[in-house]
Amino acid sequence: MIEITIGSLEEQIIKFLRKTYPVTTAELSQKLRVSRREIEWILHKFQVKGIVKLEPLPDITYVRLLRNDFLFVGPKQQRKIMKQATDTKKEENGGYEGSMYS
């Protein structure tokens, strides 16, 4: 199973590839409203992992989804516990009336 974060661009690309075939990188960038360079970067990352196959032709590049075993997960929880801010206020001047208040 390949884990994909919900709400990420990777999730949008995979869902679009599941729904539409054949598809080009230009169509992907147009439908998702993302730059073509960013789409190509993510697709190259997917190709290295064996998720998609890019089929370049002289003027366009087709994308084919190779795997279909995805697990869409929510964002990872923070591992380190954050310290909670306390509402203790430092005691202000404590009734000090110096030469300024004479």
PDB file of N, CA and C in Angstrom:
ATOM      1  N   MET A   1       0.833  -1.188   0.000  1.00  0.00           N
ATOM      2  CA  MET A   1       0.000   0.000   0.000  1.00  0.00           C
ATOM      3  C   MET A   1       0.874   1.246   0.000  1.00  0.00           C
ATOM      4  N   ILE A   2       0.513   2.181  -0.816  1.00  0.00           N
ATOM      5  CA  ILE A   2       1.221   3.451  -0.890  1.00  0.00           C
ATOM      6  C   ILE A   2       0.376   4.495  -0.179  1.00  0.00           C
ATOM      7  N   GLU A   3       0.971   5.145   0.825  1.00  0.00           N
ATOM      8  CA  GLU A   3       0.240   6.155   1.591  1.00  0.00           C
ATOM      9  C   GLU A   3       0.367   7.511   0.918  1.00  0.00           C
ATOM     10  N   ILE A   4      -0.779   8.143   0.679  1.00  0.00           N
ATOM     11  CA  ILE A   4      -0.840   9.471   0.079  1.00  0.00           C
ATOM     12  C   ILE A   4      -1.608  10.370   1.042  1.00  0.00           C
ATOM     13  N   THR A   5      -1.076  11.558   1.308  1.00  0.00           N
ATOM     14  CA  THR A   5      -1.711  12.487   2.240  1.00  0.00           C
ATOM     15  C   THR A   5      -2.937  13.123   1.593  1.00  0.00           C
ATOM     16  N   ILE A   6      -4.034  13.154   2.348  1.00  0.00           N
ATOM     17  CA  ILE A   6      -5.271  13.761   1.872  1.00  0.00           C
ATOM     18  C   ILE A   6      -5.069  15.263   1.720  1.00  0.00           C
ATOM     19  N   GLY A   7      -5.587  15.810   0.633  1.00  0.00           N
ATOM     20  CA  GLY A   7      -5.511  17.240   0.399  1.00  0.00           C
ATOM     21  C   GLY A   7      -4.249  17.685  -0.310  1.00  0.00           C
ATOM     22  N   SER A   8      -3.343  16.770  -0.588  1.00  0.00           N
ATOM     23  CA  SER A   8      -2.092  17.140  -1.251  1.00  0.00           C
ATOM     24  C   SER A   8      -2.284  17.117  -2.766  1.00  0.00           C
ATOM     25  N   LEU A   9      -1.335  17.688  -3.454  1.00  0.00           N
ATOM     26  CA  LEU A   9      -1.366  17.686  -4.915  1.00  0.00           C
ATOM     27  C   LEU A   9      -1.206  16.265  -5.447  1.00  0.00           C
ATOM     28  N   GLU A  10      -0.453  15.441  -4.736  1.00  0.00           N
ATOM     29  CA  GLU A  10      -0.290  14.042  -5.143  1.00  0.00           C
ATOM     30  C   GLU A  10      -1.634  13.323  -5.167  1.00  0.00           C
ATOM     31  N   GLU A  11      -2.468  13.591  -4.155  1.00  0.00           N
ATOM     32  CA  GLU A  11      -3.792  12.968  -4.106  1.00  0.00           C
ATOM     33  C   GLU A  11      -4.631  13.418  -5.293  1.00  0.00           C
ATOM     34  N   GLN A  12      -4.609  14.690  -5.603  1.00  0.00           N
ATOM     35  CA  GLN A  12      -5.398  15.210  -6.721  1.00  0.00           C
ATOM     36  C   GLN A  12      -4.954  14.586  -8.042  1.00  0.00           C
ATOM     37  N   ILE A  13      -3.646  14.435  -8.223  1.00  0.00           N
ATOM     38  CA  ILE A  13      -3.128  13.844  -9.459  1.00  0.00           C
ATOM     39  C   ILE A  13      -3.567  12.390  -9.581  1.00  0.00           C
ATOM     40  N   ILE A  14      -3.438  11.619  -8.506  1.00  0.00           N
ATOM     41  CA  ILE A  14      -3.796  10.197  -8.559  1.00  0.00           C
ATOM     42  C   ILE A  14      -5.287  10.019  -8.809  1.00  0.00           C
ATOM     43  N   LYS A  15      -6.120  10.807  -8.147  1.00  0.00           N
ATOM     44  CA  LYS A  15      -7.566  10.692  -8.366  1.00  0.00           C
ATOM     45  C   LYS A  15      -7.938  11.069  -9.798  1.00  0.00           C
ATOM     46  N   PHE A  16      -7.263  12.075 -10.351  1.00  0.00           N
ATOM     47  CA  PHE A  16      -7.533  12.458 -11.741  1.00  0.00           C
ATOM     48  C   PHE A  16      -7.090  11.353 -12.699  1.00  0.00           C
ATOM     49  N   LEU A  17      -5.945  10.733 -12.424  1.00  0.00           N
ATOM     50  CA  LEU A  17      -5.463   9.649 -13.283  1.00  0.00           C
ATOM     51  C   LEU A  17      -6.368   8.421 -13.199  1.00  0.00           C
ATOM     52  N   ARG A  18      -6.950   8.162 -12.043  1.00  0.00           N
ATOM     53  CA  ARG A  18      -7.886   7.043 -11.900  1.00  0.00           C
ATOM     54  C   ARG A  18      -9.143   7.280 -12.730  1.00  0.00           C
ATOM     55  N   LYS A  19      -9.573   8.544 -12.769  1.00  0.00           N
ATOM     56  CA  LYS A  19     -10.830   8.885 -13.424  1.00  0.00           C
ATOM     57  C   LYS A  19     -10.674   9.031 -14.941  1.00  0.00           C
ATOM     58  N   THR A  20      -9.538   9.536 -15.401  1.00  0.00           N
ATOM     59  CA  THR A  20      -9.362   9.887 -16.807  1.00  0.00           C
ATOM     60  C   THR A  20      -8.169   9.142 -17.410  1.00  0.00           C
ATOM     61  N   TYR A  21      -8.407   8.504 -18.561  1.00  0.00           N
ATOM     62  CA  TYR A  21      -7.318   7.880 -19.315  1.00  0.00           C
ATOM     63  C   TYR A  21      -7.684   7.940 -20.781  1.00  0.00           C
ATOM     64  N   PRO A  22      -6.840   8.269 -21.670  1.00  0.00           N
ATOM     65  CA  PRO A  22      -5.465   8.740 -21.542  1.00  0.00           C
ATOM     66  C   PRO A  22      -5.434  10.211 -21.149  1.00  0.00           C
ATOM     67  N   VAL A  23      -4.338  10.603 -20.537  1.00  0.00           N
ATOM     68  CA  VAL A  23      -4.184  11.990 -20.093  1.00  0.00           C
ATOM     69  C   VAL A  23      -2.743  12.426 -20.345  1.00  0.00           C
ATOM     70  N   THR A  24      -2.578  13.700 -20.659  1.00  0.00           N
ATOM     71  CA  THR A  24      -1.244  14.252 -20.887  1.00  0.00           C
ATOM     72  C   THR A  24      -0.865  15.155 -19.719  1.00  0.00           C
ATOM     73  N   THR A  25       0.407  15.490 -19.643  1.00  0.00           N
ATOM     74  CA  THR A  25       0.858  16.391 -18.574  1.00  0.00           C
ATOM     75  C   THR A  25       0.246  17.777 -18.742  1.00  0.00           C
ATOM     76  N   ALA A  26       0.027  18.195 -19.975  1.00  0.00           N
ATOM     77  CA  ALA A  26      -0.590  19.505 -20.218  1.00  0.00           C
ATOM     78  C   ALA A  26      -2.029  19.529 -19.708  1.00  0.00           C
ATOM     79  N   GLU A  27      -2.780  18.442 -19.939  1.00  0.00           N
ATOM     80  CA  GLU A  27      -4.157  18.361 -19.440  1.00  0.00           C
ATOM     81  C   GLU A  27      -4.185  18.373 -17.917  1.00  0.00           C
ATOM     82  N   LEU A  28      -3.261  17.632 -17.303  1.00  0.00           N
ATOM     83  CA  LEU A  28      -3.186  17.605 -15.841  1.00  0.00           C
ATOM     84  C   LEU A  28      -2.939  18.995 -15.274  1.00  0.00           C
ATOM     85  N   SER A  29      -1.981  19.703 -15.828  1.00  0.00           N
ATOM     86  CA  SER A  29      -1.663  21.029 -15.303  1.00  0.00           C
ATOM     87  C   SER A  29      -2.812  21.998 -15.525  1.00  0.00           C
ATOM     88  N   GLN A  30      -3.533  21.843 -16.626  1.00  0.00           N
ATOM     89  CA  GLN A  30      -4.657  22.727 -16.904  1.00  0.00           C
ATOM     90  C   GLN A  30      -5.833  22.436 -15.974  1.00  0.00           C
ATOM     91  N   LYS A  31      -6.162  21.170 -15.778  1.00  0.00           N
ATOM     92  CA  LYS A  31      -7.308  20.802 -14.934  1.00  0.00           C
ATOM     93  C   LYS A  31      -7.058  21.100 -13.458  1.00  0.00           C
ATOM     94  N   LEU A  32      -5.824  20.869 -12.988  1.00  0.00           N
ATOM     95  CA  LEU A  32      -5.513  21.080 -11.572  1.00  0.00           C
ATOM     96  C   LEU A  32      -5.032  22.500 -11.285  1.00  0.00           C
ATOM     97  N   ARG A  33      -4.858  23.289 -12.337  1.00  0.00           N
ATOM     98  CA  ARG A  33      -4.412  24.686 -12.215  1.00  0.00           C
ATOM     99  C   ARG A  33      -3.078  24.802 -11.478  1.00  0.00           C
ATOM    100  N   VAL A  34      -2.142  23.989 -11.923  1.00  0.00           N
ATOM    101  CA  VAL A  34      -0.792  23.970 -11.363  1.00  0.00           C
ATOM    102  C   VAL A  34       0.171  24.067 -12.539  1.00  0.00           C
ATOM    103  N   SER A  35       1.348  24.620 -12.302  1.00  0.00           N
ATOM    104  CA  SER A  35       2.314  24.764 -13.390  1.00  0.00           C
ATOM    105  C   SER A  35       2.718  23.394 -13.938  1.00  0.00           C
ATOM    106  N   ARG A  36       3.004  23.386 -15.217  1.00  0.00           N
ATOM    107  CA  ARG A  36       3.377  22.138 -15.874  1.00  0.00           C
ATOM    108  C   ARG A  36       4.673  21.578 -15.300  1.00  0.00           C
ATOM    109  N   ARG A  37       5.585  22.456 -14.927  1.00  0.00           N
ATOM    110  CA  ARG A  37       6.869  22.028 -14.350  1.00  0.00           C
ATOM    111  C   ARG A  37       6.650  21.293 -13.025  1.00  0.00           C
ATOM    112  N   GLU A  38       5.740  21.795 -12.194  1.00  0.00           N
ATOM    113  CA  GLU A  38       5.466  21.141 -10.909  1.00  0.00           C
ATOM    114  C   GLU A  38       4.814  19.776 -11.115  1.00  0.00           C
ATOM    115  N   ILE A  39       3.896  19.689 -12.084  1.00  0.00           N
ATOM    116  CA  ILE A  39       3.263  18.405 -12.406  1.00  0.00           C
ATOM    117  C   ILE A  39       4.323  17.404 -12.869  1.00  0.00           C
ATOM    118  N   GLU A  40       5.218  17.841 -13.741  1.00  0.00           N
ATOM    119  CA  GLU A  40       6.264  16.948 -14.246  1.00  0.00           C
ATOM    120  C   GLU A  40       7.202  16.498 -13.137  1.00  0.00           C
ATOM    121  N   TRP A  41       7.485  17.380 -12.176  1.00  0.00           N
ATOM    122  CA  TRP A  41       8.349  17.019 -11.054  1.00  0.00           C
ATOM    123  C   TRP A  41       7.705  15.929 -10.198  1.00  0.00           C
ATOM    124  N   ILE A  42       6.416  16.086  -9.890  1.00  0.00           N
ATOM    125  CA  ILE A  42       5.711  15.086  -9.073  1.00  0.00           C
ATOM    126  C   ILE A  42       5.582  13.773  -9.845  1.00  0.00           C
ATOM    127  N   LEU A  43       5.282  13.851 -11.133  1.00  0.00           N
ATOM    128  CA  LEU A  43       5.158  12.635 -11.938  1.00  0.00           C
ATOM    129  C   LEU A  43       6.490  11.904 -12.063  1.00  0.00           C
ATOM    130  N   HIS A  44       7.581  12.645 -12.135  1.00  0.00           N
ATOM    131  CA  HIS A  44       8.902  12.002 -12.163  1.00  0.00           C
ATOM    132  C   HIS A  44       9.158  11.272 -10.842  1.00  0.00           C
ATOM    133  N   LYS A  45       8.755  11.897  -9.741  1.00  0.00           N
ATOM    134  CA  LYS A  45       8.888  11.256  -8.427  1.00  0.00           C
ATOM    135  C   LYS A  45       8.048   9.977  -8.376  1.00  0.00           C
ATOM    136  N   PHE A  46       6.832  10.025  -8.936  1.00  0.00           N
ATOM    137  CA  PHE A  46       5.977   8.844  -8.996  1.00  0.00           C
ATOM    138  C   PHE A  46       6.586   7.763  -9.894  1.00  0.00           C
ATOM    139  N   GLN A  47       7.219   8.162 -10.975  1.00  0.00           N
ATOM    140  CA  GLN A  47       7.818   7.191 -11.888  1.00  0.00           C
ATOM    141  C   GLN A  47       8.974   6.457 -11.221  1.00  0.00           C
ATOM    142  N   VAL A  48       9.750   7.165 -10.420  1.00  0.00           N
ATOM    143  CA  VAL A  48      10.852   6.525  -9.694  1.00  0.00           C
ATOM    144  C   VAL A  48      10.305   5.494  -8.705  1.00  0.00           C
ATOM    145  N   LYS A  49       9.166   5.797  -8.083  1.00  0.00           N
ATOM    146  CA  LYS A  49       8.547   4.872  -7.131  1.00  0.00           C
ATOM    147  C   LYS A  49       7.788   3.743  -7.823  1.00  0.00           C
ATOM    148  N   GLY A  50       7.589   3.833  -9.136  1.00  0.00           N
ATOM    149  CA  GLY A  50       6.876   2.792  -9.874  1.00  0.00           C
ATOM    150  C   GLY A  50       5.374   2.952  -9.846  1.00  0.00           C
ATOM    151  N   ILE A  51       4.885   4.157  -9.607  1.00  0.00           N
ATOM    152  CA  ILE A  51       3.446   4.401  -9.533  1.00  0.00           C
ATOM    153  C   ILE A  51       2.877   4.716 -10.913  1.00  0.00           C
ATOM    154  N   VAL A  52       3.587   5.518 -11.697  1.00  0.00           N
ATOM    155  CA  VAL A  52       3.126   5.894 -13.036  1.00  0.00           C
ATOM    156  C   VAL A  52       4.221   5.602 -14.056  1.00  0.00           C
ATOM    157  N   LYS A  53       3.813   5.632 -15.320  1.00  0.00           N
ATOM    158  CA  LYS A  53       4.772   5.523 -16.423  1.00  0.00           C
ATOM    159  C   LYS A  53       4.527   6.701 -17.346  1.00  0.00           C
ATOM    160  N   LEU A  54       5.608   7.430 -17.633  1.00  0.00           N
ATOM    161  CA  LEU A  54       5.534   8.555 -18.557  1.00  0.00           C
ATOM    162  C   LEU A  54       5.915   8.058 -19.944  1.00  0.00           C
ATOM    163  N   GLU A  55       5.066   8.365 -20.925  1.00  0.00           N
ATOM    164  CA  GLU A  55       5.304   7.938 -22.297  1.00  0.00           C
ATOM    165  C   GLU A  55       5.493   9.180 -23.158  1.00  0.00           C
ATOM    166  N   PRO A  56       6.743   9.634 -23.303  1.00  0.00           N
ATOM    167  CA  PRO A  56       6.985  10.870 -24.064  1.00  0.00           C
ATOM    168  C   PRO A  56       6.886  10.651 -25.576  1.00  0.00           C
ATOM    169  N   LEU A  57       6.203  11.580 -26.225  1.00  0.00           N
ATOM    170  CA  LEU A  57       6.139  11.650 -27.677  1.00  0.00           C
ATOM    171  C   LEU A  57       6.809  12.961 -28.083  1.00  0.00           C
ATOM    172  N   PRO A  58       7.016  13.211 -29.362  1.00  0.00           N
ATOM    173  CA  PRO A  58       7.735  14.432 -29.745  1.00  0.00           C
ATOM    174  C   PRO A  58       7.136  15.733 -29.208  1.00  0.00           C
ATOM    175  N   ASP A  59       5.815  15.844 -29.129  1.00  0.00           N
ATOM    176  CA  ASP A  59       5.233  17.110 -28.697  1.00  0.00           C
ATOM    177  C   ASP A  59       4.464  17.036 -27.382  1.00  0.00           C
ATOM    178  N   ILE A  60       4.052  15.847 -26.943  1.00  0.00           N
ATOM    179  CA  ILE A  60       3.310  15.704 -25.679  1.00  0.00           C
ATOM    180  C   ILE A  60       3.829  14.495 -24.907  1.00  0.00           C
ATOM    181  N   THR A  61       3.453  14.446 -23.629  1.00  0.00           N
ATOM    182  CA  THR A  61       3.831  13.315 -22.779  1.00  0.00           C
ATOM    183  C   THR A  61       2.569  12.732 -22.160  1.00  0.00           C
ATOM    184  N   TYR A  62       2.320  11.449 -22.413  1.00  0.00           N
ATOM    185  CA  TYR A  62       1.178  10.762 -21.820  1.00  0.00           C
ATOM    186  C   TYR A  62       1.577  10.150 -20.487  1.00  0.00           C
ATOM    187  N   VAL A  63       0.587  10.067 -19.581  1.00  0.00           N
ATOM    188  CA  VAL A  63       0.810   9.515 -18.247  1.00  0.00           C
ATOM    189  C   VAL A  63      -0.088   8.299 -18.083  1.00  0.00           C
ATOM    190  N   ARG A  64       0.498   7.200 -17.624  1.00  0.00           N
ATOM    191  CA  ARG A  64      -0.269   5.980 -17.392  1.00  0.00           C
ATOM    192  C   ARG A  64      -0.081   5.543 -15.949  1.00  0.00           C
ATOM    193  N   LEU A  65      -1.165   5.279 -15.257  1.00  0.00           N
ATOM    194  CA  LEU A  65      -1.134   4.832 -13.866  1.00  0.00           C
ATOM    195  C   LEU A  65      -0.859   3.332 -13.842  1.00  0.00           C
ATOM    196  N   LEU A  66       0.203   2.917 -13.145  1.00  0.00           N
ATOM    197  CA  LEU A  66       0.592   1.506 -13.108  1.00  0.00           C
ATOM    198  C   LEU A  66       0.007   0.766 -11.912  1.00  0.00           C
ATOM    199  N   ARG A  67      -0.113   1.447 -10.794  1.00  0.00           N
ATOM    200  CA  ARG A  67      -0.587   0.797  -9.569  1.00  0.00           C
ATOM    201  C   ARG A  67      -1.921   1.383  -9.161  1.00  0.00           C
ATOM    202  N   ASN A  68      -2.643   0.609  -8.373  1.00  0.00           N
ATOM    203  CA  ASN A  68      -3.957   1.064  -7.939  1.00  0.00           C
ATOM    204  C   ASN A  68      -4.175   0.808  -6.451  1.00  0.00           C
ATOM    205  N   ASP A  69      -3.112   0.553  -5.704  1.00  0.00           N
ATOM    206  CA  ASP A  69      -3.245   0.243  -4.279  1.00  0.00           C
ATOM    207  C   ASP A  69      -2.781   1.433  -3.434  1.00  0.00           C
ATOM    208  N   PHE A  70      -3.655   2.411  -3.309  1.00  0.00           N
ATOM    209  CA  PHE A  70      -3.318   3.623  -2.569  1.00  0.00           C
ATOM    210  C   PHE A  70      -4.125   3.683  -1.285  1.00  0.00           C
ATOM    211  N   LEU A  71      -3.501   4.238  -0.264  1.00  0.00           N
ATOM    212  CA  LEU A  71      -4.169   4.464   1.009  1.00  0.00           C
ATOM    213  C   LEU A  71      -4.086   5.961   1.281  1.00  0.00           C
ATOM    214  N   PHE A  72      -5.242   6.611   1.288  1.00  0.00           N
ATOM    215  CA  PHE A  72      -5.275   8.048   1.524  1.00  0.00           C
ATOM    216  C   PHE A  72      -5.410   8.283   3.022  1.00  0.00           C
ATOM    217  N   VAL A  73      -4.409   8.945   3.594  1.00  0.00           N
ATOM    218  CA  VAL A  73      -4.361   9.163   5.037  1.00  0.00           C
ATOM    219  C   VAL A  73      -4.368  10.657   5.328  1.00  0.00           C
ATOM    220  N   GLY A  74      -4.797  10.988   6.537  1.00  0.00           N
ATOM    221  CA  GLY A  74      -4.793  12.381   6.967  1.00  0.00           C
ATOM    222  C   GLY A  74      -3.384  12.854   7.252  1.00  0.00           C
ATOM    223  N   PRO A  75      -3.240  14.143   7.504  1.00  0.00           N
ATOM    224  CA  PRO A  75      -1.898  14.666   7.809  1.00  0.00           C
ATOM    225  C   PRO A  75      -1.352  14.038   9.083  1.00  0.00           C
ATOM    226  N   LYS A  76      -0.053  13.870   9.132  1.00  0.00           N
ATOM    227  CA  LYS A  76       0.596  13.257  10.294  1.00  0.00           C
ATOM    228  C   LYS A  76       0.449  14.158  11.513  1.00  0.00           C
ATOM    229  N   GLN A  77       0.263  13.529  12.655  1.00  0.00           N
ATOM    230  CA  GLN A  77       0.160  14.276  13.903  1.00  0.00           C
ATOM    231  C   GLN A  77       1.542  14.700  14.360  1.00  0.00           C
ATOM    232  N   GLN A  78       1.579  15.777  15.092  1.00  0.00           N
ATOM    233  CA  GLN A  78       2.848  16.258  15.613  1.00  0.00           C
ATOM    234  C   GLN A  78       3.323  15.299  16.696  1.00  0.00           C
ATOM    235  N   ARG A  79       4.567  14.874  16.595  1.00  0.00           N
ATOM    236  CA  ARG A  79       5.082  13.893  17.553  1.00  0.00           C
ATOM    237  C   ARG A  79       5.505  14.530  18.861  1.00  0.00           C
ATOM    238  N   LYS A  80       6.113  15.690  18.804  1.00  0.00           N
ATOM    239  CA  LYS A  80       6.572  16.347  20.014  1.00  0.00           C
ATOM    240  C   LYS A  80       5.410  17.140  20.610  1.00  0.00           C
ATOM    241  N   ILE A  81       5.187  16.959  21.884  1.00  0.00           N
ATOM    242  CA  ILE A  81       4.095  17.654  22.549  1.00  0.00           C
ATOM    243  C   ILE A  81       4.502  19.099  22.778  1.00  0.00           C
ATOM    244  N   MET A  82       3.617  19.985  22.383  1.00  0.00           N
ATOM    245  CA  MET A  82       3.906  21.407  22.565  1.00  0.00           C
ATOM    246  C   MET A  82       3.569  21.800  23.994  1.00  0.00           C
ATOM    247  N   LYS A  83       4.355  22.674  24.559  1.00  0.00           N
ATOM    248  CA  LYS A  83       4.090  23.165  25.899  1.00  0.00           C
ATOM    249  C   LYS A  83       2.927  24.133  25.841  1.00  0.00           C
ATOM    250  N   GLN A  84       2.023  23.974  26.771  1.00  0.00           N
ATOM    251  CA  GLN A  84       0.864  24.847  26.822  1.00  0.00           C
ATOM    252  C   GLN A  84       1.225  26.142  27.528  1.00  0.00           C
ATOM    253  N   ALA A  85       0.764  27.241  27.008  1.00  0.00           N
ATOM    254  CA  ALA A  85       1.016  28.535  27.633  1.00  0.00           C
ATOM    255  C   ALA A  85       0.144  28.649  28.882  1.00  0.00           C
ATOM    256  N   THR A  86       0.730  29.104  29.952  1.00  0.00           N
ATOM    257  CA  THR A  86      -0.033  29.278  31.186  1.00  0.00           C
ATOM    258  C   THR A  86      -0.486  30.720  31.289  1.00  0.00           C
ATOM    259  N   ASP A  87      -1.549  30.924  32.010  1.00  0.00           N
ATOM    260  CA  ASP A  87      -2.113  32.261  32.153  1.00  0.00           C
ATOM    261  C   ASP A  87      -1.623  32.971  33.403  1.00  0.00           C
ATOM    262  N   THR A  88      -0.497  32.596  33.916  1.00  0.00           N
ATOM    263  CA  THR A  88       0.025  33.281  35.099  1.00  0.00           C
ATOM    264  C   THR A  88       0.674  34.578  34.665  1.00  0.00           C
ATOM    265  N   LYS A  89       0.179  35.646  35.222  1.00  0.00           N
ATOM    266  CA  LYS A  89       0.727  36.959  34.892  1.00  0.00           C
ATOM    267  C   LYS A  89       1.711  37.364  35.974  1.00  0.00           C
ATOM    268  N   LYS A  90       2.787  37.950  35.547  1.00  0.00           N
ATOM    269  CA  LYS A  90       3.771  38.414  36.514  1.00  0.00           C
ATOM    270  C   LYS A  90       3.191  39.608  37.265  1.00  0.00           C
ATOM    271  N   GLU A  91       3.520  39.663  38.523  1.00  0.00           N
ATOM    272  CA  GLU A  91       3.009  40.750  39.348  1.00  0.00           C
ATOM    273  C   GLU A  91       3.610  42.068  38.868  1.00  0.00           C
ATOM    274  N   GLU A  92       2.741  42.994  38.567  1.00  0.00           N
ATOM    275  CA  GLU A  92       3.225  44.292  38.096  1.00  0.00           C
ATOM    276  C   GLU A  92       3.771  45.065  39.280  1.00  0.00           C
ATOM    277  N   ASN A  93       4.391  46.133  39.081  1.00  0.00           N
ATOM    278  CA  ASN A  93       5.167  46.932  40.021  1.00  0.00           C
ATOM    279  C   ASN A  93       4.785  46.798  41.494  1.00  0.00           C
ATOM    280  N   GLY A  94       3.821  46.122  41.870  1.00  0.00           N
ATOM    281  CA  GLY A  94       3.495  45.832  43.265  1.00  0.00           C
ATOM    282  C   GLY A  94       3.271  47.083  44.117  1.00  0.00           C
ATOM    283  N   GLY A  95       2.678  48.098  43.583  1.00  0.00           N
ATOM    284  CA  GLY A  95       2.389  49.286  44.370  1.00  0.00           C
ATOM    285  C   GLY A  95       3.568  50.215  44.529  1.00  0.00           C
ATOM    286  N   TYR A  96       4.593  50.048  43.772  1.00  0.00           N
ATOM    287  CA  TYR A  96       5.766  50.914  43.867  1.00  0.00           C
ATOM    288  C   TYR A  96       5.434  52.281  43.304  1.00  0.00           C
ATOM    289  N   GLU A  97       5.678  53.275  44.102  1.00  0.00           N
ATOM    290  CA  GLU A  97       5.492  54.640  43.638  1.00  0.00           C
ATOM    291  C   GLU A  97       6.802  55.364  43.821  1.00  0.00           C
ATOM    292  N   GLY A  98       7.550  55.435  42.802  1.00  0.00           N
ATOM    293  CA  GLY A  98       8.851  56.079  42.864  1.00  0.00           C
ATOM    294  C   GLY A  98       8.728  57.580  42.691  1.00  0.00           C
ATOM    295  N   SER A  99       9.832  58.208  42.382  1.00  0.00           N
ATOM    296  CA  SER A  99       9.867  59.661  42.255  1.00  0.00           C
ATOM    297  C   SER A  99       8.985  60.156  41.116  1.00  0.00           C
ATOM    298  N   MET A 100       8.652  59.290  40.191  1.00  0.00           N
ATOM    299  CA  MET A 100       7.826  59.704  39.067  1.00  0.00           C
ATOM    300  C   MET A 100       6.396  59.979  39.504  1.00  0.00           C
ATOM    301  N   TYR A 101       5.945  59.318  40.554  1.00  0.00           N
ATOM    302  CA  TYR A 101       4.556  59.432  40.983  1.00  0.00           C
ATOM    303  C   TYR A 101       4.392  60.341  42.196  1.00  0.00           C
ATOM    304  N   SER A 102       5.314  61.171  42.546  1.00  0.00           N
ATOM    305  CA  SER A 102       5.186  61.996  43.737  1.00  0.00           C
ATOM    306  C   SER A 102       4.308  63.185  43.517  1.00  0.00           C
TER     307      SER A 102
END
